[in-house]
Coordinates of N, CA and C in Angstrom, one line a residue:
M1 N 0.6 22.1 22.4 CA 1.3 21.6 21.1 C 0.8 22.2 19.8
P2 N 2.4 22.8 19.6 CA 2.4 23.8 18.0 C 1.7 22.6 16.9
K3 N 1.1 23.7 15.9 CA 0.8 23.1 15.1 C 2.1 22.5 13.6
S4 N 3.2 23.5 14.1 CA 3.9 23.0 13.1 C 5.5 23.1 14.3
L5 N 6.3 21.9 13.9 CA 7.4 22.7 14.6 C 8.5 23.0 13.6
P6 N 9.7 23.9 14.2 CA 10.4 24.6 13.4 C 11.5 23.6 12.4
N7 N 11.9 24.2 11.6 CA 13.1 23.6 10.5 C 14.2 23.7 11.4
L8 N 14.7 22.5 11.7 CA 16.0 22.5 11.8 C 17.1 22.4 11.1
F9 N 17.0 22.6 10.1 CA 18.2 22.6 9.2 C 18.0 24.2 8.4
P10 N 19.1 25.1 9.0 CA 19.5 26.5 8.1 C 19.6 26.8 7.0
K11 N 19.3 27.8 6.4 CA 19.8 27.7 5.1 C 21.3 26.7 4.0
D12 N 22.0 27.2 5.0 CA 23.2 27.1 4.5 C 23.9 25.8 5.0
S13 N 22.7 25.2 5.5 CA 23.5 23.8 6.3 C 23.9 23.1 5.3
P14 N 25.3 22.1 5.4 CA 25.8 21.4 4.4 C 24.7 20.5 3.8
D15 N 23.6 19.8 4.9 CA 22.7 19.2 4.7 C 21.9 19.7 3.5
R16 N 21.5 21.1 3.2 CA 20.8 21.7 2.4 C 21.2 22.0 1.2
Q17 N 22.7 21.7 0.9 CA 24.0 21.8 -0.2 C 24.2 20.9 -0.6
S18 N 23.2 19.3 -0.2 CA 23.7 17.9 -0.6 C 22.6 18.0 -2.1
A19 N 23.4 17.7 -3.3 CA 22.5 17.1 -4.6 C 21.7 16.2 -4.2
D20 N 21.5 15.5 -3.7 CA 20.8 14.2 -3.3 C 20.0 14.3 -2.9
I21 N 19.2 15.4 -2.4 CA 18.4 16.0 -0.9 C 16.9 16.1 -2.2
F22 N 16.0 15.3 -1.7 CA 15.0 15.3 -2.6 C 13.5 14.7 -1.5
Y23 N 13.1 15.6 -1.0 CA 12.4 15.7 0.1 C 11.2 14.6 0.1
S24 N 10.9 13.8 1.2 CA 10.0 12.7 1.4 C 9.0 13.4 2.2
S25 N 7.9 13.1 2.5 CA 6.7 12.9 3.8 C 5.9 11.9 4.0
L26 N 5.5 12.0 5.1 CA 5.1 10.8 5.5 C 3.5 11.5 5.8
V27 N 2.1 11.0 5.5 CA 0.9 11.4 5.9 C 0.5 10.1 6.6
T28 N 0.0 10.7 8.2 CA -0.6 9.6 9.1 C -2.3 9.9 9.2
E29 N -2.7 9.0 9.5 CA -4.1 9.1 9.9 C -4.5 8.5 11.4
H30 N -4.7 9.3 12.3 CA -5.1 7.8 13.5 C -7.1 8.4 13.8
I31 N -7.0 7.2 14.0 CA -8.6 7.2 14.8 C -8.9 6.7 16.0
V32 N -9.3 7.7 16.6 CA -8.4 7.8 18.4 C -10.6 8.2 19.2
P33 N -11.2 7.3 20.0 CA -11.5 7.3 20.7 C -11.8 8.5 21.4
K34 N -13.0 9.3 21.1 CA -13.1 10.9 21.3 C -12.6 10.9 22.9
E35 N -12.3 9.9 24.4 CA -12.4 9.8 24.6 C -11.1 10.1 25.5
N36 N -10.2 9.5 24.4 CA -8.9 9.5 24.4 C -8.1 10.5 24.0
E37 N -8.8 11.6 23.4 CA -8.5 12.8 23.0 C -7.1 13.2 23.2
L38 N -7.2 13.4 24.7 CA -6.0 14.6 25.3 C -4.6 13.3 25.5
I39 N -5.1 11.7 25.9 CA -4.0 11.2 26.1 C -3.6 10.9 24.4
F40 N -3.9 10.7 23.4 CA -3.5 11.0 21.9 C -2.6 11.9 21.8
K41 N -2.8 13.5 22.2 CA -1.9 14.7 22.0 C -0.8 14.3 22.8
Q42 N -0.7 13.7 24.0 CA 0.6 13.0 24.3 C 1.2 12.4 24.2
W43 N 0.7 11.4 23.7 CA 1.3 10.1 22.6 C 2.1 11.0 21.3
Q44 N 1.1 11.6 21.2 CA 1.9 12.0 19.6 C 2.7 13.3 19.6
G45 N 2.8 13.5 20.8 CA 4.1 15.0 21.0 C 5.1 13.9 21.2
E46 N 5.2 12.6 22.1 CA 6.3 11.7 21.9 C 6.9 11.6 20.4
L47 N 6.0 10.9 20.1 CA 6.4 10.6 18.6 C 7.0 12.0 18.0
V48 N 6.7 13.2 17.6 CA 6.8 13.7 17.1 C 8.6 14.7 17.7
E49 N 8.7 14.4 18.9 CA 10.2 14.6 19.9 C 10.6 13.7 19.7
L50 N 10.6 12.2 19.4 CA 11.3 11.2 18.8 C 12.0 11.5 17.7
A51 N 10.5 11.7 17.1 CA 11.5 11.8 15.1 C 12.3 13.2 14.7
Q52 N 12.3 14.0 15.7 CA 13.2 15.5 15.6 C 14.7 14.5 15.8
G53 N 14.5 13.9 16.6 CA 16.2 13.0 17.1 C 17.1 12.5 15.6
Y54 N 16.1 11.9 14.6 CA 16.2 11.5 13.5 C 17.0 12.3 12.1
A55 N 18.0 11.5 11.5 CA 18.9 12.4 10.3 C 17.7 12.8 9.8
G56 N 17.6 14.0 9.2 CA 17.4 14.5 7.9 C 15.6 15.5 8.0
F57 N 15.3 14.9 9.6 CA 13.9 15.3 9.9 C 13.7 17.3 9.3
L58 N 13.0 17.8 9.2 CA 12.7 18.6 8.8 C 11.3 19.2 9.5
R59 N 10.4 19.1 9.9 CA 9.1 19.0 10.5 C 8.7 18.5 10.6
C60 N 7.1 19.2 11.4 CA 5.7 18.1 11.6 C 4.5 18.7 11.5
D61 N 3.8 18.6 10.3 CA 2.4 19.1 11.0 C 1.3 18.8 11.2
L62 N 0.5 19.4 12.1 CA -0.8 18.2 13.0 C -1.5 19.2 12.2
S63 N -2.6 18.7 11.9 CA -4.4 19.4 11.7 C -5.1 19.4 13.1
E64 N -6.3 20.1 12.8 CA -7.0 19.8 13.9 C -7.7 18.3 13.7
P65 N -8.0 18.1 15.0 CA -8.9 16.8 14.8 C -10.1 16.6 14.2
L66 N -10.7 15.8 13.4 CA -11.6 15.3 12.8 C -12.5 15.1 13.4
P67 N -14.1 15.4 13.7 CA -15.1 14.9 14.5 C -15.6 13.7 13.5
C68 N -16.0 12.5 14.1 CA -16.4 11.5 13.2 C -17.6 11.4 14.1
R69 N -19.0 10.0 13.6 CA -19.5 9.4 14.1 C -19.1 8.4 15.4
D70 N -19.4 7.7 15.9 CA -19.6 6.8 17.1 C -18.7 7.3 17.8
R71 N -18.1 8.5 17.7 CA -17.5 9.1 19.1 C -16.0 8.4 18.9
V72 N -15.7 8.5 17.7 CA -14.4 8.7 17.4 C -13.7 10.1 16.6
I73 N -12.5 10.4 17.2 CA -12.0 11.5 16.0 C -10.8 11.3 14.8
K74 N -10.7 11.8 13.9 CA -9.8 11.3 13.0 C -8.5 12.1 12.8
C75 N -7.3 12.0 13.1 CA -6.0 12.6 14.1 C -5.3 12.6 12.7
Y76 N -4.6 13.6 11.9 CA -4.2 13.9 10.8 C -2.9 14.8 11.3
N77 N -1.1 14.2 10.9 CA 0.1 14.8 10.7 C 0.7 14.0 9.5
I78 N 1.8 15.6 9.1 CA 2.6 15.3 8.1 C 4.1 15.6 8.7
I79 N 4.9 14.4 8.4 CA 6.4 14.4 9.0 C 6.9 14.3 7.9
H80 N 8.0 15.3 7.5 CA 8.5 15.9 6.3 C 9.9 15.3 6.6
F81 N 11.2 14.9 5.5 CA 12.5 14.8 6.0 C 12.9 14.8 4.4
D82 N 14.1 15.3 4.8 CA 15.0 15.5 3.4 C 15.2 14.8 2.5
S83 N 15.4 13.4 2.5 CA 14.8 12.2 1.5 C 14.6 11.3 1.5
P84 N 14.1 10.5 0.4 CA 13.6 9.1 0.7 C 14.1 8.3 2.1
M85 N 15.8 8.4 1.7 CA 16.9 7.4 2.8 C 16.3 7.7 4.5
H86 N 16.0 9.1 5.0 CA 15.8 9.3 6.3 C 14.7 9.0 6.6
L87 N 13.7 9.1 5.6 CA 12.0 9.2 5.7 C 11.9 7.5 6.1
S88 N 13.0 6.5 5.4 CA 12.2 5.4 5.5 C 13.3 4.5 6.8
Q89 N 14.6 5.4 7.3 CA 15.2 5.1 8.6 C 14.4 5.6 9.7
W90 N 13.7 6.2 9.7 CA 12.7 6.7 10.7 C 11.6 5.4 10.5
I91 N 11.2 5.6 9.7 CA 9.5 4.4 9.1 C 10.5 3.4 9.9
E92 N 10.9 2.9 9.5 CA 11.5 1.4 10.2 C 12.2 1.0 11.2
S93 N 12.3 2.6 12.3 CA 13.1 2.4 13.3 C 12.8 1.7 14.4
G94 N 13.4 1.4 15.3 CA 12.9 0.0 16.2 C 12.2 1.0 17.3
E95 N 12.6 2.4 17.5 CA 12.0 3.2 18.4 C 10.6 3.9 18.1
R96 N 10.5 4.1 16.9 CA 9.1 4.3 16.6 C 8.6 3.3 16.6
Q97 N 8.7 2.1 16.3 CA 7.9 0.7 16.0 C 7.5 0.6 17.9
R98 N 8.5 0.7 18.9 CA 7.8 0.2 19.9 C 7.0 1.7 20.5
L99 N 7.1 2.4 20.2 CA 6.4 3.4 20.4 C 4.6 3.3 20.1
L100 N 4.7 3.2 18.7 CA 3.5 3.0 17.8 C 2.9 1.4 18.6
A101 N 3.7 0.4 19.3 CA 3.1 -0.3 19.6 C 2.7 0.1 21.5
S102 N 3.3 0.7 22.0 CA 2.6 1.3 23.2 C 1.0 2.3 22.6
G103 N 0.9 3.2 21.7 CA -0.1 3.6 21.6 C -1.1 2.7 21.5
Q104 N -1.1 1.5 20.8 CA -2.8 0.4 20.4 C -3.7 0.7 21.4
D105 N -3.4 1.0 23.1 CA -4.3 1.3 23.8 C -5.1 2.8 23.8
V106 N -4.3 3.5 23.2 CA -5.0 5.2 22.6 C -5.6 5.2 21.1
F107 N -5.6 4.6 20.5 CA -5.7 4.7 19.1 C -6.4 3.3 18.7
S108 N -7.6 3.1 17.8 CA -8.7 2.7 17.3 C -7.6 1.7 16.5
A109 N -6.9 2.8 15.1 CA -6.8 2.3 13.9 C -5.6 3.5 13.1
Y110 N -4.6 3.0 12.9 CA -4.0 3.8 12.0 C -3.6 3.2 10.5
R111 N -3.6 4.4 9.6 CA -3.0 4.4 8.4 C -2.0 5.1 7.9
F112 N -1.2 5.0 6.9 CA -0.4 6.2 6.4 C 0.1 5.9 4.8
K113 N 0.4 7.3 4.6 CA 0.7 6.9 3.2 C 2.1 7.8 3.2
S114 N 3.2 6.9 2.6 CA 4.6 8.0 2.3 C 4.8 8.5 0.9
F115 N 5.6 9.3 1.0 CA 5.5 9.8 -0.8 C 7.4 9.6 -1.0
T116 N 7.4 9.5 -2.6 CA 8.7 9.6 -2.8 C 9.7 8.2 -2.7
T117 N 8.8 7.2 -1.5 CA 9.6 6.0 -1.1 C 9.3 5.1 -1.6
G118 N 8.4 5.0 -3.0 CA 8.2 3.7 -3.9 C 7.7 2.7 -3.0
L119 N 6.8 3.4 -2.3 CA 6.1 2.4 -1.1 C 4.4 1.8 -1.5
E120 N 3.9 2.2 -3.0 CA 2.9 2.3 -3.3 C 3.0 1.1 -4.4
G121 N 1.5 0.4 -4.2 CA 1.3 -0.7 -5.1 C -0.4 -1.0 -5.7
W122 N -0.9 -2.5 -6.1 CA -1.6 -2.6 -6.2 C -2.9 -1.8 -5.5
F123 N -2.2 -2.9 -4.0 CA -3.5 -2.7 -3.0 C -2.9 -1.8 -2.1
S124 N -2.0 -1.2 -1.7 CA -1.2 -0.6 -0.9 C -0.7 -1.0 -0.1
L125 N 0.1 -2.3 -0.6 CA 0.6 -3.3 0.6 C 2.2 -3.0 0.2
Q126 N 2.6 -3.2 1.4 CA 4.1 -3.1 1.3 C 5.1 -4.2 1.8
F127 N 5.2 -4.8 1.0 CA 5.8 -6.0 1.7 C 7.3 -5.8 1.5
G128 N 8.0 -6.7 2.8 CA 8.9 -6.8 3.7 C 8.6 -5.8 4.7
N129 N 7.4 -5.6 5.3 CA 7.4 -4.7 6.3 C 6.1 -5.3 6.9
S130 N 6.1 -5.8 8.3 CA 4.3 -6.4 8.8 C 3.4 -5.2 9.3
E131 N 4.3 -4.3 9.3 CA 3.5 -3.1 9.6 C 2.7 -2.2 8.3
Y132 N 3.6 -1.9 7.1 CA 3.2 -2.1 5.9 C 1.8 -2.9 5.6
A133 N 2.1 -4.3 5.9 CA 1.0 -5.7 5.5 C -0.2 -4.9 6.0
G134 N -0.7 -4.3 6.8 CA -1.5 -4.0 7.2 C -2.5 -2.9 6.5
L135 N -2.0 -2.3 5.5 CA -2.7 -0.6 5.0 C -3.3 -1.8 3.4
G136 N -2.9 -3.3 3.2 CA -3.8 -3.9 2.1 C -4.5 -5.1 2.9
P137 N -5.0 -5.6 1.6 CA -6.4 -6.4 2.0 C -5.2 -7.8 2.7
P138 N -6.2 -8.9 3.2 CA -5.6 -10.0 3.7 C -4.6 -10.4 2.3
R139 N -3.5 -11.8 2.7 CA -2.9 -12.4 1.9 C -3.0 -13.1 0.8
W140 N -4.3 -14.0 1.2 CA -5.1 -14.5 0.7 C -5.8 -14.2 -0.6
K141 N -6.6 -13.1 -0.1 CA -7.4 -12.2 -1.2 C -6.2 -11.8 -2.4
Q142 N -5.2 -11.2 -1.7 CA -4.5 -10.3 -3.1 C -4.2 -11.6 -3.8
I143 N -3.6 -12.4 -3.3 CA -3.2 -13.9 -4.6 C -4.5 -14.2 -5.1
L144 N -5.4 -14.6 -4.7 CA -6.4 -14.6 -5.6 C -6.9 -14.0 -6.7
A145 N -7.0 -12.6 -6.2 CA -7.7 -11.5 -7.3 C -6.2 -11.0 -8.4
V146 N -4.6 -11.6 -7.8 CA -4.0 -11.6 -8.8 C -3.6 -12.7 -10.1
V147 N -4.0 -13.8 -9.3 CA -4.4 -15.4 -10.2 C -5.3 -15.0 -11.2
L148 N -6.7 -14.2 -10.3 CA -7.6 -13.7 -11.6 C -6.8 -12.9 -12.9
G149 N -6.3 -12.4 -12.6 CA -6.5 -11.1 -13.5 C -5.1 -12.2 -14.3
L150 N -3.8 -12.2 -13.4 CA -2.8 -13.1 -14.7 C -3.6 -14.3 -15.5
Y151 N -4.6 -15.3 -15.1 CA -4.9 -16.3 -15.3 C -4.9 -16.3 -17.1
P152 N -5.8 -15.2 -17.0 CA -6.5 -15.2 -18.5 C -5.5 -14.4 -20.0
I153 N -4.7 -13.2 -18.8 CA -3.5 -12.8 -19.8 C -2.7 -13.9 -20.3
V154 N -2.3 -14.6 -19.6 CA -1.0 -15.7 -19.7 C -1.8 -16.8 -20.7
M155 N -3.1 -17.0 -20.6 CA -4.0 -17.8 -21.6 C -4.0 -17.3 -23.1
L156 N -4.7 -16.6 -22.9 CA -4.8 -15.4 -23.7 C -3.7 -15.6 -25.0
Q157 N -2.3 -14.9 -24.3 CA -1.1 -14.6 -24.7 C -0.5 -16.0 -25.2
S158 N -0.4 -17.4 -24.6 CA -0.2 -18.4 -25.5 C -1.0 -18.5 -26.5
F159 N -2.0 -19.0 -26.3 CA -3.0 -18.7 -27.8 C -1.9 -18.2 -28.9
L160 N -2.2 -16.7 -28.6 CA -2.2 -16.0 -29.9 C -0.8 -16.2 -30.2
F161 N 0.4 -16.3 -29.4 CA 1.3 -16.3 -30.0 C 1.6 -17.8 -30.3
T162 N 1.0 -18.6 -30.1 CA 1.1 -20.2 -30.6 C 0.8 -20.1 -32.0
K163 N -0.6 -20.0 -31.9 CA -1.4 -19.4 -33.3 C -0.4 -18.7 -34.5
L164 N -0.2 -17.9 -33.9 CA 0.6 -16.6 -34.6 C 2.3 -17.1 -35.0
G165 N 2.7 -18.4 -34.3 CA 4.2 -18.5 -34.8 C 5.1 -17.4 -34.2
I166 N 5.3 -16.3 -33.2 CA 5.4 -15.7 -32.2 C 6.6 -16.4 -31.8
M167 N 8.4 -15.9 -32.0 CA 9.2 -16.3 -31.1 C 9.0 -17.9 -31.0
Q168 N 8.3 -18.7 -31.5 CA 8.8 -19.7 -32.0 C 9.8 -20.4 -31.8
S169 N 10.9 -19.5 -32.6 CA 12.2 -19.8 -33.1 C 13.0 -19.1 -31.9
W170 N 12.9 -19.1 -31.2 CA 13.1 -17.9 -30.1 C 13.8 -19.4 -29.6
S171 N 14.9 -18.2 -28.0 CA 15.3 -19.7 -27.1 C 14.7 -19.6 -25.8
L172 N 14.5 -20.3 -25.0 CA 13.6 -20.2 -24.0 C 13.7 -18.9 -23.1
A173 N 14.8 -18.7 -22.8 CA 15.2 -17.4 -21.9 C 14.7 -16.3 -22.7
N174 N 15.2 -16.4 -24.4 CA 14.7 -14.9 -24.8 C 13.3 -14.4 -24.8
S175 N 12.5 -15.6 -25.3 CA 11.0 -15.4 -25.1 C 10.1 -15.7 -23.9
M176 N 10.8 -15.9 -22.8 CA 10.3 -15.9 -21.3 C 10.1 -14.7 -20.9
L177 N 11.2 -13.7 -21.1 CA 12.1 -12.1 -20.9 C 10.6 -11.2 -21.5
V178 N 10.2 -11.3 -23.2 CA 9.4 -11.4 -23.9 C 8.2 -11.0 -22.9
N179 N 7.6 -12.8 -23.2 CA 6.5 -12.9 -22.6 C 5.9 -11.8 -21.1
N180 N 7.2 -11.8 -20.2 CA 6.5 -11.6 -18.7 C 6.6 -10.3 -19.1
L181 N 7.2 -9.1 -19.8 CA 7.0 -7.9 -20.2 C 5.9 -7.5 -20.2
V182 N 5.5 -8.2 -21.8 CA 4.3 -8.3 -21.4 C 3.1 -8.4 -20.8
T183 N 3.4 -9.6 -20.2 CA 1.9 -10.1 -19.4 C 2.5 -9.1 -18.5
S184 N 3.5 -8.5 -17.4 CA 3.1 -7.5 -16.3 C 2.6 -6.1 -16.7
T185 N 3.0 -5.3 -18.3 CA 2.1 -4.6 -18.8 C 1.0 -4.6 -18.6
I186 N 0.6 -5.6 -19.5 CA -0.8 -5.8 -19.5 C -1.2 -6.0 -18.2
L187 N -0.9 -6.6 -17.1 CA -1.5 -7.2 -15.7 C -1.4 -5.5 -15.0
S188 N -0.5 -4.5 -15.0 CA -0.1 -3.4 -14.2 C -1.2 -2.8 -14.9
I189 N -1.1 -1.9 -15.9 CA -1.9 -1.0 -16.4 C -3.5 -1.1 -16.6
V190 N -3.6 -2.5 -17.3 CA -5.0 -2.6 -17.5 C -5.9 -3.5 -16.7
V191 N -5.2 -4.3 -16.5 CA -6.2 -5.8 -15.7 C -6.4 -5.2 -14.2
M192 N -5.5 -5.0 -13.4 CA -5.1 -5.4 -11.9 C -6.3 -4.3 -11.4
P193 N -6.0 -2.7 -11.9 CA -6.8 -1.3 -11.6 C -8.5 -2.0 -11.8
V194 N -8.9 -2.8 -13.2 CA -10.2 -3.1 -12.8 C -10.5 -3.8 -12.1
I195 N -9.6 -4.5 -11.5 CA -10.4 -5.9 -10.5 C -10.2 -5.2 -9.0
A196 N -9.2 -3.9 -9.0 CA -9.4 -3.6 -7.6 C -10.9 -3.0 -7.5
Q197 N -10.8 -1.8 -8.8 CA -11.7 -1.2 -8.6 C -13.5 -2.1 -8.4
K198 N -13.5 -3.1 -9.1 CA -14.5 -3.9 -9.2 C -15.3 -5.0 -8.0
L199 N -13.7 -5.1 -7.5 CA -13.8 -6.0 -6.1 C -13.4 -5.0 -5.4
R200 N -13.6 -4.1 -5.0 CA -13.3 -3.0 -4.0 C -14.3 -3.2 -2.7
F201 N -15.6 -3.9 -2.5 CA -16.2 -4.2 -1.5 C -15.6 -5.5 -0.6
W202 N -14.6 -6.5 -1.6 CA -14.0 -7.3 -0.7 C -12.9 -7.0 -0.7
L203 N -12.0 -6.3 -1.5 CA -10.5 -5.9 -1.1 C -10.3 -4.9 -0.3
K204 N -10.7 -5.2 0.7 CA -11.0 -4.4 1.8 C -9.3 -4.0 2.5
P205 N -8.5 -3.2 3.2 CA -7.7 -3.1 3.7 C -7.5 -4.1 5.4
A206 N -7.0 -4.5 5.1 CA -6.7 -5.9 6.6 C -7.7 -5.3 8.0
Y207 N -6.8 -4.1 8.2 CA -7.5 -3.4 9.3 C -9.1 -3.2 9.5
L208 N -9.5 -3.1 8.5 CA -11.3 -2.8 8.6 C -11.6 -4.1 8.5
P209 N -12.7 -4.1 9.6 CA -13.9 -5.2 9.8 C -14.8 -6.1 8.7
T210 N -14.5 -7.3 8.2 CA -15.0 -7.4 6.9 C -15.9 -8.5 7.5
S211 N -17.2 -8.6 7.2 CA -18.2 -9.3 7.5 C -17.9 -11.3 6.8
V212 N -18.2 -11.5 7.9 CA -18.0 -12.9 6.4 C -18.9 -13.2 5.1
K213 N -19.8 -12.9 5.6 CA -21.1 -13.1 4.4 C -20.3 -12.3 2.8
T214 N -19.7 -11.4 4.0 CA -18.4 -10.6 2.4 C -17.9 -11.1 2.0
N215 N -17.1 -11.8 2.7 CA -15.8 -12.9 2.5 C -16.0 -13.7 1.6
L216 N -17.1 -14.7 1.7 CA -17.5 -15.9 1.4 C -18.0 -15.5 0.3
I217 N -19.0 -13.9 0.2 CA -19.5 -13.6 -1.7 C -18.0 -13.6 -2.6
G218 N -17.4 -12.4 -2.1 CA -16.0 -12.0 -3.3 C -15.1 -13.6 -3.4
G219 N -14.9 -14.3 -2.0 CA -14.4 -15.4 -2.3 C -15.0 -16.0 -3.1
A220 N -16.3 -16.4 -3.3 CA -17.1 -17.5 -4.3 C -17.3 -16.5 -5.9
I221 N -17.1 -15.8 -5.9 CA -17.2 -14.5 -7.3 C -15.9 -14.9 -7.6
V222 N -14.1 -14.8 -7.1 CA -13.1 -14.5 -7.6 C -13.2 -16.5 -8.4
L223 N -13.3 -17.5 -7.0 CA -13.4 -18.5 -7.7 C -14.5 -19.3 -8.6
G224 N -15.1 -18.4 -8.6 CA -16.5 -18.8 -9.9 C -15.9 -18.6 -11.3
L225 N -15.2 -17.5 -11.0 CA -15.3 -16.8 -12.2 C -13.5 -17.7 -13.0
L226 N -12.5 -17.7 -11.9 CA -11.1 -18.8 -12.0 C -12.1 -20.2 -12.7
I227 N -13.0 -20.7 -12.2 CA -13.5 -22.1 -12.9 C -13.9 -21.7 -14.1
N228 N -14.6 -20.6 -14.2 CA -15.2 -20.3 -15.7 C -14.1 -20.4 -16.9
L229 N -13.6 -19.7 -16.9 CA -12.0 -19.3 -16.9 C -11.3 -20.4 -17.5
M230 N -11.5 -21.5 -16.6 CA -10.6 -22.9 -16.6 C -11.6 -23.5 -17.8
I231 N -12.6 -24.0 -17.3 CA -13.2 -24.4 -18.6 C -13.6 -23.8 -20.2
G232 N -13.9 -22.6 -20.0 CA -13.8 -21.7 -20.9 C -12.6 -21.6 -22.2
F233 N -11.0 -22.1 -21.3 CA -9.8 -22.0 -22.1 C -10.0 -23.6 -22.4
N234 N -10.4 -24.6 -21.9 CA -9.9 -26.0 -22.2 C -11.2 -25.9 -23.4
I235 N -12.4 -25.9 -23.5 CA -13.0 -26.1 -24.5 C -12.7 -25.2 -25.8
A236 N -11.8 -24.2 -25.6 CA -11.2 -23.0 -26.6 C -10.1 -23.8 -27.1
S237 N -9.3 -24.5 -26.4 CA -7.9 -24.8 -27.0 C -8.4 -26.6 -27.4
F238 N -9.2 -26.9 -27.6 CA -10.1 -28.5 -28.1 C -10.1 -28.2 -29.2
F239 N -10.6 -26.8 -29.4 CA -11.0 -26.3 -31.1 C -9.7 -25.4 -31.6
W240 N -9.3 -24.9 -30.8 CA -8.5 -23.8 -31.6 C -7.2 -24.5 -32.2
F241 N -6.8 -26.0 -31.2 CA -5.4 -26.5 -31.6 C -5.9 -28.0 -32.5

């Protein structure tokens, strides 16, 4: 199997001349049992051959397998398309989904990173597609983590704005818009990166096995923090107001 497939679009192709072209790539890692290496290469060849038939396909770069412990190898490929739209069409195509399903007995797990398609997030979770959902932690962990970050911001913001009389004379719609902008900015830039870092041991991707003990410890930490925050804010509101 060649390491790089030829470019299907000549330099003077109309597709090349489009002002809307913005190249986009998909990097995929497959974890494969060593005894399945040959079968996986054949399966991967079918995947690349299928991708070639989709609009905007440019080429696929394949790396040498990386030997790992526990008799597995990691295989990486980068598929390039000429635009985010064409890459998304390939990612979400029924043919690709069926081929991925047929490969479940060949590789143990896989994950991918898509560039210039807007698929990045706090937990590398992509809403709206069950395949993307496997890249992030389970939904219940995400909900608890976001509530942990959101709750103190909303409470402190409410205390501060009320005490200082900020936006008291504004309409509900206007004040709610500004409040949401402030809250979302603080949550995204300051709070969630810290929570994701501190709870990394617990916020593992769903495809990685996590012990019951780890789940219980992480859940207890988050719930304990939320309960303590609630008690603290109740006491503070009694004295504040």
